[in-house]
CSV table of C-alpha atoms in Angstrom, one decimal:
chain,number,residue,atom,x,y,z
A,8,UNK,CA,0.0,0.0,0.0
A,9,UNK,CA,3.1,2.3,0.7
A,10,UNK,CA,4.7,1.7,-2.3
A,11,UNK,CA,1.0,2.2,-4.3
A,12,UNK,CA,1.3,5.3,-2.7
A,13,UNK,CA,4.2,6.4,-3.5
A,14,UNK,CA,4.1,5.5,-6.8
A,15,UNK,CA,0.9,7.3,-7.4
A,16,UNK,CA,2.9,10.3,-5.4
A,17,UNK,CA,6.1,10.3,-8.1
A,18,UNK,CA,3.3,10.1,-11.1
A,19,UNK,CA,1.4,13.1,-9.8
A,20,UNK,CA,4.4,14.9,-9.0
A,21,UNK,CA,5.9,14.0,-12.6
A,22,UNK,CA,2.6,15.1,-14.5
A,23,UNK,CA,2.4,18.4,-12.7
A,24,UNK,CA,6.4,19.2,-13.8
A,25,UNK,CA,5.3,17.9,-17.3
A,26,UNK,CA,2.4,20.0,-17.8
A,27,UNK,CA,4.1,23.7,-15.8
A,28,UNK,CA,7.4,23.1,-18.1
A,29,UNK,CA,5.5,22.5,-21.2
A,30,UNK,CA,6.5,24.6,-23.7
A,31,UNK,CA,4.5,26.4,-26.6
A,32,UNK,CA,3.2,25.5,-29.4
A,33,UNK,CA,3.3,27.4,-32.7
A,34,UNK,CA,-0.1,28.6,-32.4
A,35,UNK,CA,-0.8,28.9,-29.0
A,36,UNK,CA,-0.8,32.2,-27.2
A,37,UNK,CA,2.9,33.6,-25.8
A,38,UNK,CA,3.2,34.7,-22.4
A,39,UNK,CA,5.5,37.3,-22.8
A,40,UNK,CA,2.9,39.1,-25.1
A,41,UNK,CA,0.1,38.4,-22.0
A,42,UNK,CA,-0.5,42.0,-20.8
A,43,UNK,CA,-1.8,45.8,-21.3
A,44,UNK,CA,0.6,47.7,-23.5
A,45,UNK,CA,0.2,51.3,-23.8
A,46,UNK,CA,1.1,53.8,-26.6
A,47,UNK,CA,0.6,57.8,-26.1
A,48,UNK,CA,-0.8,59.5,-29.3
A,49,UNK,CA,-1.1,63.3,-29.8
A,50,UNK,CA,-3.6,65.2,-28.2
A,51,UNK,CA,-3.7,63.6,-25.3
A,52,UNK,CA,-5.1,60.0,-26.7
A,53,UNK,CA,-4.0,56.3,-25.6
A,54,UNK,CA,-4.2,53.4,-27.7
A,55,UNK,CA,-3.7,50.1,-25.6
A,56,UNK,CA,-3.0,46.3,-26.3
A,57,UNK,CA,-4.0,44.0,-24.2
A,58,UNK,CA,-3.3,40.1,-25.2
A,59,UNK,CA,-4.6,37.8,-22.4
A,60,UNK,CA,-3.9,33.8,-21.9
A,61,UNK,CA,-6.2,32.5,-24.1
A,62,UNK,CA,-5.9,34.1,-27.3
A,63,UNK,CA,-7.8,37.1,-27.2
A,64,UNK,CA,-7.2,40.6,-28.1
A,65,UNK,CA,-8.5,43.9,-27.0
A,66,UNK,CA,-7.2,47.1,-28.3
A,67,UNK,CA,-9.1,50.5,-26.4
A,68,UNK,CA,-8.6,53.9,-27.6
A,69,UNK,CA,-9.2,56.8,-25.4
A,70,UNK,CA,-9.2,60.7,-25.1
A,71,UNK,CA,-11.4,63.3,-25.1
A,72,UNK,CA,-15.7,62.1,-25.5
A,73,UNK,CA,-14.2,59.1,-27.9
A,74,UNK,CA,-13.7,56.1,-26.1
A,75,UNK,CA,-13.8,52.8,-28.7
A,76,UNK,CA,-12.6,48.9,-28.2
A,77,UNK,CA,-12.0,46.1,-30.7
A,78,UNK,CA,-11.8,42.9,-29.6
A,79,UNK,CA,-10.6,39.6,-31.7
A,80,UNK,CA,-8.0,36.8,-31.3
A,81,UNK,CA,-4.3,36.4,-31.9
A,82,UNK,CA,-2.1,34.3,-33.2
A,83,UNK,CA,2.0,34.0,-32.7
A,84,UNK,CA,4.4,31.4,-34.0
A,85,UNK,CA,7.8,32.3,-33.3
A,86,UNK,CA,8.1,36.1,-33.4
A,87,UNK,CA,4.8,36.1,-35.5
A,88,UNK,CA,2.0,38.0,-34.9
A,89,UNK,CA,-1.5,37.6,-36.5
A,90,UNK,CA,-4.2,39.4,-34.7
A,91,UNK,CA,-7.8,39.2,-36.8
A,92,UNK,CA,-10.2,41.3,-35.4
A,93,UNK,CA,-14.1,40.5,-34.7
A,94,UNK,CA,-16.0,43.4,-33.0
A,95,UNK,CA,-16.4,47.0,-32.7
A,96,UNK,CA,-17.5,48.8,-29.9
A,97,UNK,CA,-17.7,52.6,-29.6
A,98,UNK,CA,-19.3,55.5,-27.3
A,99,UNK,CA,-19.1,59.2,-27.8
A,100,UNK,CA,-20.0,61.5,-25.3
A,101,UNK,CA,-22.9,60.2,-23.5
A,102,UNK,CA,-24.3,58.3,-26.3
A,103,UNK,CA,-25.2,54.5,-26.4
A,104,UNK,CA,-22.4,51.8,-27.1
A,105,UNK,CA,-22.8,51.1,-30.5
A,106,UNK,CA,-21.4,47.3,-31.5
A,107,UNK,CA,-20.7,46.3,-35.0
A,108,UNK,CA,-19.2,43.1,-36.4
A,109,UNK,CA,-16.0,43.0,-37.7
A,110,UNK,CA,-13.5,40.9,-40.0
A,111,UNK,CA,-10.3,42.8,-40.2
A,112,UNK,CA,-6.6,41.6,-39.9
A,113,UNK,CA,-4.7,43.6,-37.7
A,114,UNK,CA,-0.3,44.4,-38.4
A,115,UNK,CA,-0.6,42.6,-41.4
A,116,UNK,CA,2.5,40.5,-42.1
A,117,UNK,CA,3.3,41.5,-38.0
A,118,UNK,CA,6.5,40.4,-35.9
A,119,UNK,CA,7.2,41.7,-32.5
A,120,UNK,CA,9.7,41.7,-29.9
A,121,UNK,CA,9.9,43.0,-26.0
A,122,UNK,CA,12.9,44.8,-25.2
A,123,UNK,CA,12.6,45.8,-21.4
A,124,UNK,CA,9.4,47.0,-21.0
A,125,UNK,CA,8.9,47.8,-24.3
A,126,UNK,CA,6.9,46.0,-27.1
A,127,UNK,CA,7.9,47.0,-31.1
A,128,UNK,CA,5.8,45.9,-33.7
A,129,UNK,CA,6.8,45.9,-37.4
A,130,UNK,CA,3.8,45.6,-39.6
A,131,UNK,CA,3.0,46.9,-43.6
A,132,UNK,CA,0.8,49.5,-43.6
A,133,UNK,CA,-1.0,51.4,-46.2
A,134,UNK,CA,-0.8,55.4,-45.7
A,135,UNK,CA,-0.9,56.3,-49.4
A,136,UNK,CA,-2.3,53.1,-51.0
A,137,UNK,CA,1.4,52.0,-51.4
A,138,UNK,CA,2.9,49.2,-49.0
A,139,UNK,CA,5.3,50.6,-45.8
A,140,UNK,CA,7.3,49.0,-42.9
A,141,UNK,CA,5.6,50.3,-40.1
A,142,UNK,CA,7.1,49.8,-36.3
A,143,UNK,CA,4.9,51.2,-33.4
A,144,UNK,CA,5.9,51.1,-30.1
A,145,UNK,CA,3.9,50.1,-26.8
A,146,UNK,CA,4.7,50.4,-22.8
A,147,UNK,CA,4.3,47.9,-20.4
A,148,UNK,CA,1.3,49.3,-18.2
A,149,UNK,CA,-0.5,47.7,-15.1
């Protein structure tokens, strides 16, 4: 009965190392990327990031009456970064949310990296209907 015990002991033990050592999978959401980053705009306006655990995405702009979040999914393999977005939601002033369905992909062609406290994202964007490397750059926030 001892040894039943201990064997059952060594297996739980073994299984719970297994499964908090596990690495990720292409795929599967990156810790590092798991929190609220921050980036200052002009005129006083705040666009965050916020990635959490299990795949979703919420980006909230903020400043003046506007306040508006999108929410959707992400996606990282390697250094990687897909975000597709799902949902719109915006207020301004004291009006009603408004929510709209979305299907839009977010830093297309995206890779990131943290440096300190700071996440850079390098993207193509579109400012004059002709392809550019874009890089952004968001703080760590609580």
């Amino acid at each position: 009965m001892k040894r039943a015990l201990s064997l059952l002991s060594i297996t739980l033990c073994m299984t719970v190392l297994f499964i908090a050592c596990k690495k990720n999978k292409d795929g599967e959401p990156n810790h590092e990327l798991v929190n609220r980053w921050q980036e200052k705009l002009s005129g006083g306006f705040t666009r965050t990031l916020i990635f959490s655990s299990d795949g979703k995405f919420s980006m909230e702009f903020a400043g003046g009456d506007e306040n508006s979040v999108v929410n959707g999914k992400y996606i990282v393999n390697g250094n990687s970064l897909k975000v597709n977005l799902t949902e719109s939601l915006s207020k301004l002033g004291t009006s009603n949310v408004v929510r709209t369905k979305i299907d839009y992909e977010l830093f297309e062609k995206g890779t990131y990296k943290i440096e300190g406290s700071v996440l850079i994202i390098q993207y193509i964007s579109y400012p004059a209907d002709a392809p550019v490397q874009t890089e952004t750059e968001y703080t760590l926030t609580k």
